[in-house]
Amino acid sequence: MASSIFVRADGEADIVARGPGGTLMYHWATPGSAWRSTQVAGPGTTSVPSIFVRPDGEADVAVQGPDFSLTYYWATPGSAWRSTRVAGAGAIYSAPSLVVRPGGQADIVVRGPDFSLVHYWATPGAAWRSEQIAGTGTAGYVPSIFVRAGDRADVATQGPDSSLVHHWATPGSAWRSAQIAGPRTTYSAPSVAVRPDGQADVVARGRGDTLMHYWAPSASPWRGAEVVGPGTTVSPSAPSLFVGPDGRADIAAIGPGGTLMHYWARPGSPWRSAQVTAGGETFLAASIFVRPDGRADVAALGNGAALLYYWAAPRSGWRGTRLQ
């Protein structure tokens, strides 16, 4: 799924969001400091954005722009935002999912025309290129991309007849695919992550508004299990997944009545849960990032242009603040 939050190595949290009138807003805060914000692009420019911050501090943002175009924004610390149009009108029909590889290549996956799955990429200083991963009728909702050690790209997407499909490719090789779950199993955009040991994890809203977790160790078939049962994960929201170096998986999801829920599990242990909010706000989407010290950060989109930020240190309760 497109991620709207990223936490830098120095602890600064960066959030991008669609602001009032379809503006593109960027919010940031260093530990112990107040949140600041700036408008990256004006009215009518933005759908749901995706952010990734490079090791050198450059922030990269991909967004669906006017007339179903694809626009890419970037800024180095202390510099103004710049932008380029990656693809013109009628090119993309979902929010983008963005990742930047250790070598500097930026990768974006989107749903293209006629429910195709399209990959855009650019190396530093080079023009954007594109390829179709899968053809007509193969992709629904928002795809999710993750690049694992060794530079292999993994993409999860809702496939034909509400199935769940995994696509992968190493640099210079053709894309391959496998079905994670069959027809009428997947009813949201998925979110994918890959652990250091090579296990791929995917979460999605399942049949009956369940929350489903699928996993596959390297070279092994996919398996699946419910995180929580029917009526727990509402439409049209999609869960967001983060897997840490220690193997702990954290999920942010929208529950009944638009509540915001947090689920987590360590390898070999059952899923646990906590309600992030106790009411007063109805959420449409959420994105999660977990810091090396275990603190979880969630950016949550409420009704209208409401944007809220929540955080919780290990063994502490959730706290929150409104950003817009």
PDB file of C-alpha atoms in Angstrom:
ATOM      1  CA  MET A   1       0.000   0.000   0.000  1.00  0.00           C
ATOM      2  CA  ALA A   2       1.069   3.571  -0.533  1.00  0.00           C
ATOM      3  CA  SER A   3       2.824   4.766   2.627  1.00  0.00           C
ATOM      4  CA  SER A   4       2.189   8.327   3.802  1.00  0.00           C
ATOM      5  CA  ILE A   5       4.663   8.271   6.723  1.00  0.00           C
ATOM      6  CA  PHE A   6       8.411   7.732   6.958  1.00  0.00           C
ATOM      7  CA  VAL A   7      10.718   8.130   9.970  1.00  0.00           C
ATOM      8  CA  ARG A   8      14.338   9.129   9.316  1.00  0.00           C
ATOM      9  CA  ALA A   9      17.359   7.647  11.077  1.00  0.00           C
ATOM     10  CA  ASP A  10      17.650  10.797  13.237  1.00  0.00           C
ATOM     11  CA  GLY A  11      14.051  10.359  14.451  1.00  0.00           C
ATOM     12  CA  GLU A  12      12.379  13.008  12.324  1.00  0.00           C
ATOM     13  CA  ALA A  13       8.895  11.900  11.242  1.00  0.00           C
ATOM     14  CA  ASP A  14       7.764  12.953   7.757  1.00  0.00           C
ATOM     15  CA  ILE A  15       4.148  12.753   6.610  1.00  0.00           C
ATOM     16  CA  VAL A  16       2.592  13.628   3.262  1.00  0.00           C
ATOM     17  CA  ALA A  17      -1.147  14.053   2.812  1.00  0.00           C
ATOM     18  CA  ARG A  18      -3.829  15.415   0.549  1.00  0.00           C
ATOM     19  CA  GLY A  19      -4.757  18.783   2.020  1.00  0.00           C
ATOM     20  CA  PRO A  20      -7.763  21.054   1.534  1.00  0.00           C
ATOM     21  CA  GLY A  21      -8.736  21.544  -2.102  1.00  0.00           C
ATOM     22  CA  GLY A  22      -6.517  18.726  -3.322  1.00  0.00           C
ATOM     23  CA  THR A  23      -3.265  20.389  -2.237  1.00  0.00           C
ATOM     24  CA  LEU A  24      -0.157  18.356  -1.408  1.00  0.00           C
ATOM     25  CA  MET A  25       0.977  18.960   2.169  1.00  0.00           C
ATOM     26  CA  TYR A  26       4.221  17.913   3.833  1.00  0.00           C
ATOM     27  CA  HIS A  27       4.453  17.738   7.641  1.00  0.00           C
ATOM     28  CA  TRP A  28       7.569  17.024   9.713  1.00  0.00           C
ATOM     29  CA  ALA A  29       8.751  17.004  13.306  1.00  0.00           C
ATOM     30  CA  THR A  30      12.047  16.182  14.982  1.00  0.00           C
ATOM     31  CA  PRO A  31      11.944  14.465  18.409  1.00  0.00           C
ATOM     32  CA  GLY A  32      10.753  16.872  21.092  1.00  0.00           C
ATOM     33  CA  SER A  33       9.801  19.606  18.632  1.00  0.00           C
ATOM     34  CA  ALA A  34       6.469  20.855  17.350  1.00  0.00           C
ATOM     35  CA  TRP A  35       5.141  19.795  13.959  1.00  0.00           C
ATOM     36  CA  ARG A  36       5.806  22.060  11.006  1.00  0.00           C
ATOM     37  CA  SER A  37       4.211  21.967   7.572  1.00  0.00           C
ATOM     38  CA  THR A  38       4.512  23.340   4.072  1.00  0.00           C
ATOM     39  CA  GLN A  39       2.429  23.171   0.920  1.00  0.00           C
ATOM     40  CA  VAL A  40       4.303  21.257  -1.759  1.00  0.00           C
ATOM     41  CA  ALA A  41       1.751  21.766  -4.546  1.00  0.00           C
ATOM     42  CA  GLY A  42      -1.411  23.832  -4.897  1.00  0.00           C
ATOM     43  CA  PRO A  43      -5.113  23.018  -5.234  1.00  0.00           C
ATOM     44  CA  GLY A  44      -6.196  20.274  -7.590  1.00  0.00           C
ATOM     45  CA  THR A  45      -2.809  18.543  -7.736  1.00  0.00           C
ATOM     46  CA  THR A  46      -3.086  15.567  -5.437  1.00  0.00           C
ATOM     47  CA  SER A  47      -4.755  12.281  -4.538  1.00  0.00           C
ATOM     48  CA  VAL A  48      -3.273   9.939  -1.892  1.00  0.00           C
ATOM     49  CA  PRO A  49       0.545  10.402  -1.877  1.00  0.00           C
ATOM     50  CA  SER A  50       3.373   7.987  -1.033  1.00  0.00           C
ATOM     51  CA  ILE A  51       6.689   9.017   0.592  1.00  0.00           C
ATOM     52  CA  PHE A  52      10.174   7.539   0.917  1.00  0.00           C
ATOM     53  CA  VAL A  53      13.229   9.262   2.429  1.00  0.00           C
ATOM     54  CA  ARG A  54      16.691   8.366   1.092  1.00  0.00           C
ATOM     55  CA  PRO A  55      19.731   7.872   3.351  1.00  0.00           C
ATOM     56  CA  ASP A  56      21.134  11.250   2.185  1.00  0.00           C
ATOM     57  CA  GLY A  57      17.981  12.993   3.474  1.00  0.00           C
ATOM     58  CA  GLU A  58      16.218  13.593   0.174  1.00  0.00           C
ATOM     59  CA  ALA A  59      12.457  13.141   0.516  1.00  0.00           C
ATOM     60  CA  ASP A  60      10.682  11.632  -2.498  1.00  0.00           C
ATOM     61  CA  VAL A  61       6.922  11.749  -3.019  1.00  0.00           C
ATOM     62  CA  ALA A  62       4.773  10.143  -5.731  1.00  0.00           C
ATOM     63  CA  VAL A  63       1.170  11.172  -6.278  1.00  0.00           C
ATOM     64  CA  GLN A  64      -1.710  10.725  -8.669  1.00  0.00           C
ATOM     65  CA  GLY A  65      -2.188  14.167 -10.190  1.00  0.00           C
ATOM     66  CA  PRO A  66      -4.839  15.851 -12.355  1.00  0.00           C
ATOM     67  CA  ASP A  67      -6.521  13.801 -15.107  1.00  0.00           C
ATOM     68  CA  PHE A  68      -5.052  10.537 -13.781  1.00  0.00           C
ATOM     69  CA  SER A  69      -1.446  11.603 -14.327  1.00  0.00           C
ATOM     70  CA  LEU A  70       1.582  10.605 -12.204  1.00  0.00           C
ATOM     71  CA  THR A  71       3.784  13.272 -10.615  1.00  0.00           C
ATOM     72  CA  TYR A  72       7.007  12.893  -8.634  1.00  0.00           C
ATOM     73  CA  TYR A  73       8.251  15.487  -6.112  1.00  0.00           C
ATOM     74  CA  TRP A  74      11.594  15.621  -4.307  1.00  0.00           C
ATOM     75  CA  ALA A  75      13.504  17.908  -1.964  1.00  0.00           C
ATOM     76  CA  THR A  76      16.843  17.730  -0.207  1.00  0.00           C
ATOM     77  CA  PRO A  77      17.095  19.176   3.328  1.00  0.00           C
ATOM     78  CA  GLY A  78      16.982  22.979   3.221  1.00  0.00           C
ATOM     79  CA  SER A  79      16.015  23.131  -0.467  1.00  0.00           C
ATOM     80  CA  ALA A  80      12.762  23.861  -2.262  1.00  0.00           C
ATOM     81  CA  TRP A  81      10.560  21.095  -3.634  1.00  0.00           C
ATOM     82  CA  ARG A  82      10.969  20.209  -7.282  1.00  0.00           C
ATOM     83  CA  SER A  83       8.719  18.074  -9.471  1.00  0.00           C
ATOM     84  CA  THR A  84       8.453  16.202 -12.727  1.00  0.00           C
ATOM     85  CA  ARG A  85       5.546  14.550 -14.528  1.00  0.00           C
ATOM     86  CA  VAL A  86       6.297  10.848 -14.769  1.00  0.00           C
ATOM     87  CA  ALA A  87       3.244   9.961 -16.879  1.00  0.00           C
ATOM     88  CA  GLY A  88       0.554  12.049 -18.541  1.00  0.00           C
ATOM     89  CA  ALA A  89      -3.238  12.108 -18.454  1.00  0.00           C
ATOM     90  CA  GLY A  90      -5.001   8.757 -18.372  1.00  0.00           C
ATOM     91  CA  ALA A  91      -1.924   6.843 -17.241  1.00  0.00           C
ATOM     92  CA  ILE A  92      -2.748   5.766 -13.671  1.00  0.00           C
ATOM     93  CA  TYR A  93      -5.932   4.837 -11.849  1.00  0.00           C
ATOM     94  CA  SER A  94      -4.773   4.318  -8.267  1.00  0.00           C
ATOM     95  CA  ALA A  95      -2.617   5.954  -5.668  1.00  0.00           C
ATOM     96  CA  PRO A  96       1.044   5.105  -6.340  1.00  0.00           C
ATOM     97  CA  SER A  97       3.286   2.977  -4.126  1.00  0.00           C
ATOM     98  CA  LEU A  98       6.889   4.242  -3.975  1.00  0.00           C
ATOM     99  CA  VAL A  99      10.200   2.779  -2.835  1.00  0.00           C
ATOM    100  CA  VAL A 100      13.825   3.873  -3.371  1.00  0.00           C
ATOM    101  CA  ARG A 101      16.534   1.206  -3.679  1.00  0.00           C
ATOM    102  CA  PRO A 102      19.897   1.455  -1.884  1.00  0.00           C
ATOM    103  CA  GLY A 103      21.529   2.281  -5.239  1.00  0.00           C
ATOM    104  CA  GLY A 104      19.234   5.296  -5.699  1.00  0.00           C
ATOM    105  CA  GLN A 105      16.725   3.925  -8.204  1.00  0.00           C
ATOM    106  CA  ALA A 106      13.165   5.050  -7.483  1.00  0.00           C
ATOM    107  CA  ASP A 107      10.388   2.539  -8.233  1.00  0.00           C
ATOM    108  CA  ILE A 108       6.657   3.228  -8.439  1.00  0.00           C
ATOM    109  CA  VAL A 109       3.838   0.764  -9.048  1.00  0.00           C
ATOM    110  CA  VAL A 110       0.267   1.753  -9.939  1.00  0.00           C
ATOM    111  CA  ARG A 111      -2.912   0.417 -11.433  1.00  0.00           C
ATOM    112  CA  GLY A 112      -2.826   1.455 -15.071  1.00  0.00           C
ATOM    113  CA  PRO A 113      -5.482   1.668 -17.803  1.00  0.00           C
ATOM    114  CA  ASP A 114      -7.982  -1.199 -17.982  1.00  0.00           C
ATOM    115  CA  PHE A 115      -6.882  -2.594 -14.606  1.00  0.00           C
ATOM    116  CA  SER A 116      -3.336  -3.326 -15.743  1.00  0.00           C
ATOM    117  CA  LEU A 117      -0.344  -3.247 -13.378  1.00  0.00           C
ATOM    118  CA  VAL A 118       2.407  -0.789 -14.352  1.00  0.00           C
ATOM    119  CA  HIS A 119       5.933  -0.193 -13.029  1.00  0.00           C
ATOM    120  CA  TYR A 120       7.799   3.120 -13.409  1.00  0.00           C
ATOM    121  CA  TRP A 121      11.446   3.558 -12.456  1.00  0.00           C
ATOM    122  CA  ALA A 122      14.313   6.045 -12.747  1.00  0.00           C
ATOM    123  CA  THR A 123      17.959   5.945 -11.720  1.00  0.00           C
ATOM    124  CA  PRO A 124      19.559   9.190 -10.477  1.00  0.00           C
ATOM    125  CA  GLY A 125      19.972  11.665 -13.330  1.00  0.00           C
ATOM    126  CA  ALA A 126      18.116   9.499 -15.859  1.00  0.00           C
ATOM    127  CA  ALA A 127      14.651   9.784 -17.400  1.00  0.00           C
ATOM    128  CA  TRP A 128      11.699   7.788 -16.106  1.00  0.00           C
ATOM    129  CA  ARG A 129      10.965   4.498 -17.833  1.00  0.00           C
ATOM    130  CA  SER A 130       7.950   2.203 -17.600  1.00  0.00           C
ATOM    131  CA  GLU A 131       6.805  -1.337 -18.242  1.00  0.00           C
ATOM    132  CA  GLN A 132       3.614  -3.302 -17.844  1.00  0.00           C
ATOM    133  CA  ILE A 133       3.957  -5.958 -15.157  1.00  0.00           C
ATOM    134  CA  ALA A 134       0.607  -7.555 -15.943  1.00  0.00           C
ATOM    135  CA  GLY A 135      -2.032  -6.850 -18.579  1.00  0.00           C
ATOM    136  CA  THR A 136      -5.704  -5.913 -18.759  1.00  0.00           C
ATOM    137  CA  GLY A 137      -7.906  -7.035 -15.883  1.00  0.00           C
ATOM    138  CA  THR A 138      -5.073  -8.081 -13.581  1.00  0.00           C
ATOM    139  CA  ALA A 139      -4.908  -5.351 -10.925  1.00  0.00           C
ATOM    140  CA  GLY A 140      -7.403  -3.752  -8.570  1.00  0.00           C
ATOM    141  CA  TYR A 141      -7.170  -1.140  -5.854  1.00  0.00           C
ATOM    142  CA  VAL A 142      -3.660   0.121  -4.960  1.00  0.00           C
ATOM    143  CA  PRO A 143      -0.650  -2.175  -5.458  1.00  0.00           C
ATOM    144  CA  SER A 144       2.152  -2.330  -2.875  1.00  0.00           C
ATOM    145  CA  ILE A 145       5.907  -2.601  -3.549  1.00  0.00           C
ATOM    146  CA  PHE A 146       8.877  -3.602  -1.405  1.00  0.00           C
ATOM    147  CA  VAL A 147      12.517  -4.062  -2.486  1.00  0.00           C
ATOM    148  CA  ARG A 148      14.385  -6.732  -0.513  1.00  0.00           C
ATOM    149  CA  ALA A 149      18.116  -7.330  -0.035  1.00  0.00           C
ATOM    150  CA  GLY A 150      19.605  -8.379  -3.339  1.00  0.00           C
ATOM    151  CA  ASP A 151      17.494  -5.772  -5.191  1.00  0.00           C
ATOM    152  CA  ARG A 152      14.537  -8.039  -5.912  1.00  0.00           C
ATOM    153  CA  ALA A 153      11.252  -6.125  -6.127  1.00  0.00           C
ATOM    154  CA  ASP A 154       8.124  -7.695  -4.644  1.00  0.00           C
ATOM    155  CA  VAL A 155       4.666  -6.383  -5.550  1.00  0.00           C
ATOM    156  CA  ALA A 156       1.333  -7.438  -4.078  1.00  0.00           C
ATOM    157  CA  THR A 157      -1.960  -6.552  -5.715  1.00  0.00           C
ATOM    158  CA  GLN A 158      -5.603  -7.513  -5.718  1.00  0.00           C
ATOM    159  CA  GLY A 159      -6.008  -9.669  -8.814  1.00  0.00           C
ATOM    160  CA  PRO A 160      -8.917 -10.886 -10.975  1.00  0.00           C
ATOM    161  CA  ASP A 161     -12.161 -11.780  -9.177  1.00  0.00           C
ATOM    162  CA  SER A 162     -10.865 -10.383  -5.862  1.00  0.00           C
ATOM    163  CA  SER A 163      -7.896 -12.741  -5.683  1.00  0.00           C
ATOM    164  CA  LEU A 164      -4.483 -11.805  -4.255  1.00  0.00           C
ATOM    165  CA  VAL A 165      -1.383 -11.967  -6.474  1.00  0.00           C
ATOM    166  CA  HIS A 166       2.377 -11.671  -5.865  1.00  0.00           C
ATOM    167  CA  HIS A 167       4.682 -10.361  -8.626  1.00  0.00           C
ATOM    168  CA  TRP A 168       8.478 -10.262  -8.372  1.00  0.00           C
ATOM    169  CA  ALA A 169      11.528  -9.477 -10.485  1.00  0.00           C
ATOM    170  CA  THR A 170      15.273  -9.052 -10.079  1.00  0.00           C
ATOM    171  CA  PRO A 171      17.010  -6.288 -12.069  1.00  0.00           C
ATOM    172  CA  GLY A 172      17.224  -7.177 -15.749  1.00  0.00           C
ATOM    173  CA  SER A 173      14.830 -10.125 -15.459  1.00  0.00           C
ATOM    174  CA  ALA A 174      11.209 -10.538 -16.497  1.00  0.00           C
ATOM    175  CA  TRP A 175       8.425 -10.247 -13.925  1.00  0.00           C
ATOM    176  CA  ARG A 176       7.059 -13.494 -12.529  1.00  0.00           C
ATOM    177  CA  SER A 177       3.859 -14.041 -10.560  1.00  0.00           C
ATOM    178  CA  ALA A 178       2.079 -16.434  -8.223  1.00  0.00           C
ATOM    179  CA  GLN A 179      -1.381 -16.467  -6.659  1.00  0.00           C
ATOM    180  CA  ILE A 180      -1.325 -15.854  -2.920  1.00  0.00           C
ATOM    181  CA  ALA A 181      -5.047 -16.413  -2.359  1.00  0.00           C
ATOM    182  CA  GLY A 182      -7.841 -17.399  -4.730  1.00  0.00           C
ATOM    183  CA  PRO A 183     -11.004 -15.689  -5.989  1.00  0.00           C
ATOM    184  CA  ARG A 184     -13.227 -13.770  -3.552  1.00  0.00           C
ATOM    185  CA  THR A 185     -10.627 -13.630  -0.798  1.00  0.00           C
ATOM    186  CA  THR A 186      -9.282 -10.058  -0.994  1.00  0.00           C
ATOM    187  CA  TYR A 187     -11.364  -6.889  -0.684  1.00  0.00           C
ATOM    188  CA  SER A 188      -8.829  -4.110  -0.190  1.00  0.00           C
ATOM    189  CA  ALA A 189      -5.462  -2.922  -1.341  1.00  0.00           C
ATOM    190  CA  PRO A 190      -2.779  -5.205   0.137  1.00  0.00           C
ATOM    191  CA  SER A 191       0.374  -4.146   1.969  1.00  0.00           C
ATOM    192  CA  VAL A 192       3.617  -6.116   1.499  1.00  0.00           C
ATOM    193  CA  ALA A 193       6.886  -6.313   3.448  1.00  0.00           C
ATOM    194  CA  VAL A 194       9.859  -8.695   3.302  1.00  0.00           C
ATOM    195  CA  ARG A 195      11.863  -9.760   6.372  1.00  0.00           C
ATOM    196  CA  PRO A 196      15.678  -9.943   6.438  1.00  0.00           C
ATOM    197  CA  ASP A 197      15.459 -13.759   6.249  1.00  0.00           C
ATOM    198  CA  GLY A 198      13.505 -13.529   2.970  1.00  0.00           C
ATOM    199  CA  GLN A 199       9.996 -14.243   4.244  1.00  0.00           C
ATOM    200  CA  ALA A 200       7.401 -12.131   2.445  1.00  0.00           C
ATOM    201  CA  ASP A 201       4.342 -10.939   4.397  1.00  0.00           C
ATOM    202  CA  VAL A 202       1.113  -9.494   3.000  1.00  0.00           C
ATOM    203  CA  VAL A 203      -1.966  -8.174   4.795  1.00  0.00           C
ATOM    204  CA  ALA A 204      -5.354  -7.315   3.296  1.00  0.00           C
ATOM    205  CA  ARG A 205      -9.025  -7.064   4.186  1.00  0.00           C
ATOM    206  CA  GLY A 206     -10.594 -10.456   3.564  1.00  0.00           C
ATOM    207  CA  ARG A 207     -14.037 -11.949   3.068  1.00  0.00           C
ATOM    208  CA  GLY A 208     -16.576 -10.776   5.643  1.00  0.00           C
ATOM    209  CA  ASP A 209     -14.406  -7.810   6.697  1.00  0.00           C
ATOM    210  CA  THR A 210     -11.784 -10.046   8.270  1.00  0.00           C
ATOM    211  CA  LEU A 211      -8.141  -8.992   8.517  1.00  0.00           C
ATOM    212  CA  MET A 212      -5.953 -11.537   6.733  1.00  0.00           C
ATOM    213  CA  HIS A 213      -2.210 -12.203   6.975  1.00  0.00           C
ATOM    214  CA  TYR A 214      -0.360 -14.195   4.323  1.00  0.00           C
ATOM    215  CA  TRP A 215       3.281 -15.238   4.458  1.00  0.00           C
ATOM    216  CA  ALA A 216       5.792 -17.240   2.438  1.00  0.00           C
ATOM    217  CA  PRO A 217       9.374 -18.059   3.462  1.00  0.00           C
ATOM    218  CA  SER A 218      11.896 -18.030   0.615  1.00  0.00           C
ATOM    219  CA  ALA A 219      11.067 -20.644  -2.049  1.00  0.00           C
ATOM    220  CA  SER A 220       8.038 -21.883  -0.063  1.00  0.00           C
ATOM    221  CA  PRO A 221       4.310 -21.733  -0.866  1.00  0.00           C
ATOM    222  CA  TRP A 222       2.043 -19.040   0.555  1.00  0.00           C
ATOM    223  CA  ARG A 223       0.083 -19.658   3.732  1.00  0.00           C
ATOM    224  CA  GLY A 224      -2.648 -17.537   5.322  1.00  0.00           C
ATOM    225  CA  ALA A 225      -4.478 -16.975   8.590  1.00  0.00           C
ATOM    226  CA  GLU A 226      -6.937 -14.512  10.103  1.00  0.00           C
ATOM    227  CA  VAL A 227      -5.477 -11.810  12.296  1.00  0.00           C
ATOM    228  CA  VAL A 228      -9.011 -10.998  13.477  1.00  0.00           C
ATOM    229  CA  GLY A 229     -12.366 -12.342  12.403  1.00  0.00           C
ATOM    230  CA  PRO A 230     -15.467 -11.110  10.554  1.00  0.00           C
ATOM    231  CA  GLY A 231     -16.653  -7.538  10.940  1.00  0.00           C
ATOM    232  CA  THR A 232     -13.348  -6.203  12.250  1.00  0.00           C
ATOM    233  CA  THR A 233     -11.847  -4.386   9.240  1.00  0.00           C
ATOM    234  CA  VAL A 234     -14.171  -2.041   7.411  1.00  0.00           C
ATOM    235  CA  SER A 235     -14.582  -1.039   3.769  1.00  0.00           C
ATOM    236  CA  PRO A 236     -13.150   0.823   1.904  1.00  0.00           C
ATOM    237  CA  SER A 237     -10.039   1.024   4.073  1.00  0.00           C
ATOM    238  CA  ALA A 238      -6.868  -1.037   3.602  1.00  0.00           C
ATOM    239  CA  PRO A 239      -4.483  -2.211   6.334  1.00  0.00           C
ATOM    240  CA  SER A 240      -0.867  -1.005   6.514  1.00  0.00           C
ATOM    241  CA  LEU A 241       1.991  -3.384   7.412  1.00  0.00           C
ATOM    242  CA  PHE A 242       5.466  -2.803   8.831  1.00  0.00           C
ATOM    243  CA  VAL A 243       7.919  -5.606   9.660  1.00  0.00           C
ATOM    244  CA  GLY A 244      10.963  -4.759  11.772  1.00  0.00           C
ATOM    245  CA  PRO A 245      14.458  -6.277  11.657  1.00  0.00           C
ATOM    246  CA  ASP A 246      13.592  -8.454  14.682  1.00  0.00           C
ATOM    247  CA  GLY A 247      10.680 -10.011  12.774  1.00  0.00           C
ATOM    248  CA  ARG A 248       7.870  -8.308  14.678  1.00  0.00           C
ATOM    249  CA  ALA A 249       4.964  -7.389  12.389  1.00  0.00           C
ATOM    250  CA  ASP A 250       2.804  -4.324  13.100  1.00  0.00           C
ATOM    251  CA  ILE A 251      -0.472  -3.511  11.355  1.00  0.00           C
ATOM    252  CA  ALA A 252      -2.634  -0.396  11.400  1.00  0.00           C
ATOM    253  CA  ALA A 253      -6.217  -0.948  10.269  1.00  0.00           C
ATOM    254  CA  ILE A 254      -9.612   0.737  10.404  1.00  0.00           C
ATOM    255  CA  GLY A 255     -12.107  -1.122  12.553  1.00  0.00           C
ATOM    256  CA  PRO A 256     -15.876  -0.939  13.136  1.00  0.00           C
ATOM    257  CA  GLY A 257     -17.288   2.567  13.289  1.00  0.00           C
ATOM    258  CA  GLY A 258     -14.113   4.009  11.755  1.00  0.00           C
ATOM    259  CA  THR A 259     -11.996   3.302  14.836  1.00  0.00           C
ATOM    260  CA  LEU A 260      -8.233   2.989  14.473  1.00  0.00           C
ATOM    261  CA  MET A 261      -6.700  -0.354  15.502  1.00  0.00           C
ATOM    262  CA  HIS A 262      -3.141  -1.618  16.030  1.00  0.00           C
ATOM    263  CA  TYR A 263      -2.208  -5.301  15.740  1.00  0.00           C
ATOM    264  CA  TRP A 264       1.219  -6.835  16.339  1.00  0.00           C
ATOM    265  CA  ALA A 265       2.901 -10.223  16.610  1.00  0.00           C
ATOM    266  CA  ARG A 266       6.394 -11.572  17.045  1.00  0.00           C
ATOM    267  CA  PRO A 267       7.464 -14.696  15.148  1.00  0.00           C
ATOM    268  CA  GLY A 268       5.777 -17.764  16.627  1.00  0.00           C
ATOM    269  CA  SER A 269       3.442 -15.741  18.849  1.00  0.00           C
ATOM    270  CA  PRO A 270      -0.275 -14.969  18.455  1.00  0.00           C
ATOM    271  CA  TRP A 271      -1.527 -11.581  17.300  1.00  0.00           C
ATOM    272  CA  ARG A 272      -2.270  -8.981  19.942  1.00  0.00           C
ATOM    273  CA  SER A 273      -4.303  -5.796  19.518  1.00  0.00           C
ATOM    274  CA  ALA A 274      -4.959  -2.353  20.944  1.00  0.00           C
ATOM    275  CA  GLN A 275      -7.409   0.381  20.060  1.00  0.00           C
ATOM    276  CA  VAL A 276      -5.472   3.487  19.099  1.00  0.00           C
ATOM    277  CA  THR A 277      -8.459   5.810  19.376  1.00  0.00           C
ATOM    278  CA  ALA A 278     -11.425   5.769  21.700  1.00  0.00           C
ATOM    279  CA  GLY A 279     -13.796   7.671  19.435  1.00  0.00           C
ATOM    280  CA  GLY A 280     -14.383  11.241  18.309  1.00  0.00           C
ATOM    281  CA  GLU A 281     -12.946  10.711  14.845  1.00  0.00           C
ATOM    282  CA  THR A 282     -13.915   8.451  11.930  1.00  0.00           C
ATOM    283  CA  PHE A 283     -10.926   7.233   9.925  1.00  0.00           C
ATOM    284  CA  LEU A 284     -10.665   6.362   6.267  1.00  0.00           C
ATOM    285  CA  ALA A 285      -7.034   5.202   6.005  1.00  0.00           C
ATOM    286  CA  ALA A 286      -3.886   4.775   8.083  1.00  0.00           C
ATOM    287  CA  SER A 287      -0.177   4.188   7.537  1.00  0.00           C
ATOM    288  CA  ILE A 288       2.278   2.761  10.108  1.00  0.00           C
ATOM    289  CA  PHE A 289       6.047   2.993  10.660  1.00  0.00           C
ATOM    290  CA  VAL A 290       7.937   1.422  13.576  1.00  0.00           C
ATOM    291  CA  ARG A 291      11.238   2.884  14.786  1.00  0.00           C
ATOM    292  CA  PRO A 292      14.290   0.817  15.802  1.00  0.00           C
ATOM    293  CA  ASP A 293      13.517   1.479  19.495  1.00  0.00           C
ATOM    294  CA  GLY A 294      10.027  -0.013  19.047  1.00  0.00           C
ATOM    295  CA  ARG A 295       8.032   3.207  19.018  1.00  0.00           C
ATOM    296  CA  ALA A 296       5.166   2.966  16.532  1.00  0.00           C
ATOM    297  CA  ASP A 297       4.049   5.988  14.499  1.00  0.00           C
ATOM    298  CA  VAL A 298       0.725   6.144  12.643  1.00  0.00           C
ATOM    299  CA  ALA A 299      -0.555   8.765  10.216  1.00  0.00           C
ATOM    300  CA  ALA A 300      -4.344   8.545   9.922  1.00  0.00           C
ATOM    301  CA  LEU A 301      -6.680  10.241   7.463  1.00  0.00           C
ATOM    302  CA  GLY A 302     -10.052  11.219   8.847  1.00  0.00           C
ATOM    303  CA  ASN A 303     -13.159  12.630   7.195  1.00  0.00           C
ATOM    304  CA  GLY A 304     -12.597  15.559   4.873  1.00  0.00           C
ATOM    305  CA  ALA A 305      -8.984  16.724   5.029  1.00  0.00           C
ATOM    306  CA  ALA A 306      -8.384  15.742   8.655  1.00  0.00           C
ATOM    307  CA  LEU A 307      -4.907  14.322   9.306  1.00  0.00           C
ATOM    308  CA  LEU A 308      -3.934  12.935  12.695  1.00  0.00           C
ATOM    309  CA  TYR A 309      -0.689  11.529  14.030  1.00  0.00           C
ATOM    310  CA  TYR A 310      -0.491   8.899  16.784  1.00  0.00           C
ATOM    311  CA  TRP A 311       2.503   7.389  18.542  1.00  0.00           C
ATOM    312  CA  ALA A 312       3.177   4.820  21.234  1.00  0.00           C
ATOM    313  CA  ALA A 313       6.427   3.732  22.854  1.00  0.00           C
ATOM    314  CA  PRO A 314       6.742   0.062  23.863  1.00  0.00           C
ATOM    315  CA  ARG A 315       4.461  -0.813  26.793  1.00  0.00           C
ATOM    316  CA  SER A 316       2.916   2.673  26.713  1.00  0.00           C
ATOM    317  CA  GLY A 317      -0.494   3.917  25.665  1.00  0.00           C
ATOM    318  CA  TRP A 318      -1.229   5.695  22.407  1.00  0.00           C
ATOM    319  CA  ARG A 319      -1.113   9.482  22.195  1.00  0.00           C
ATOM    320  CA  GLY A 320      -2.175  11.684  19.299  1.00  0.00           C
ATOM    321  CA  THR A 321      -2.304  15.145  17.766  1.00  0.00           C
ATOM    322  CA  ARG A 322      -4.120  16.739  14.849  1.00  0.00           C
ATOM    323  CA  LEU A 323      -1.933  18.037  12.000  1.00  0.00           C
ATOM    324  CA  GLN A 324      -4.558  19.417   9.623  1.00  0.00           C
TER     325      GLN A 324
END
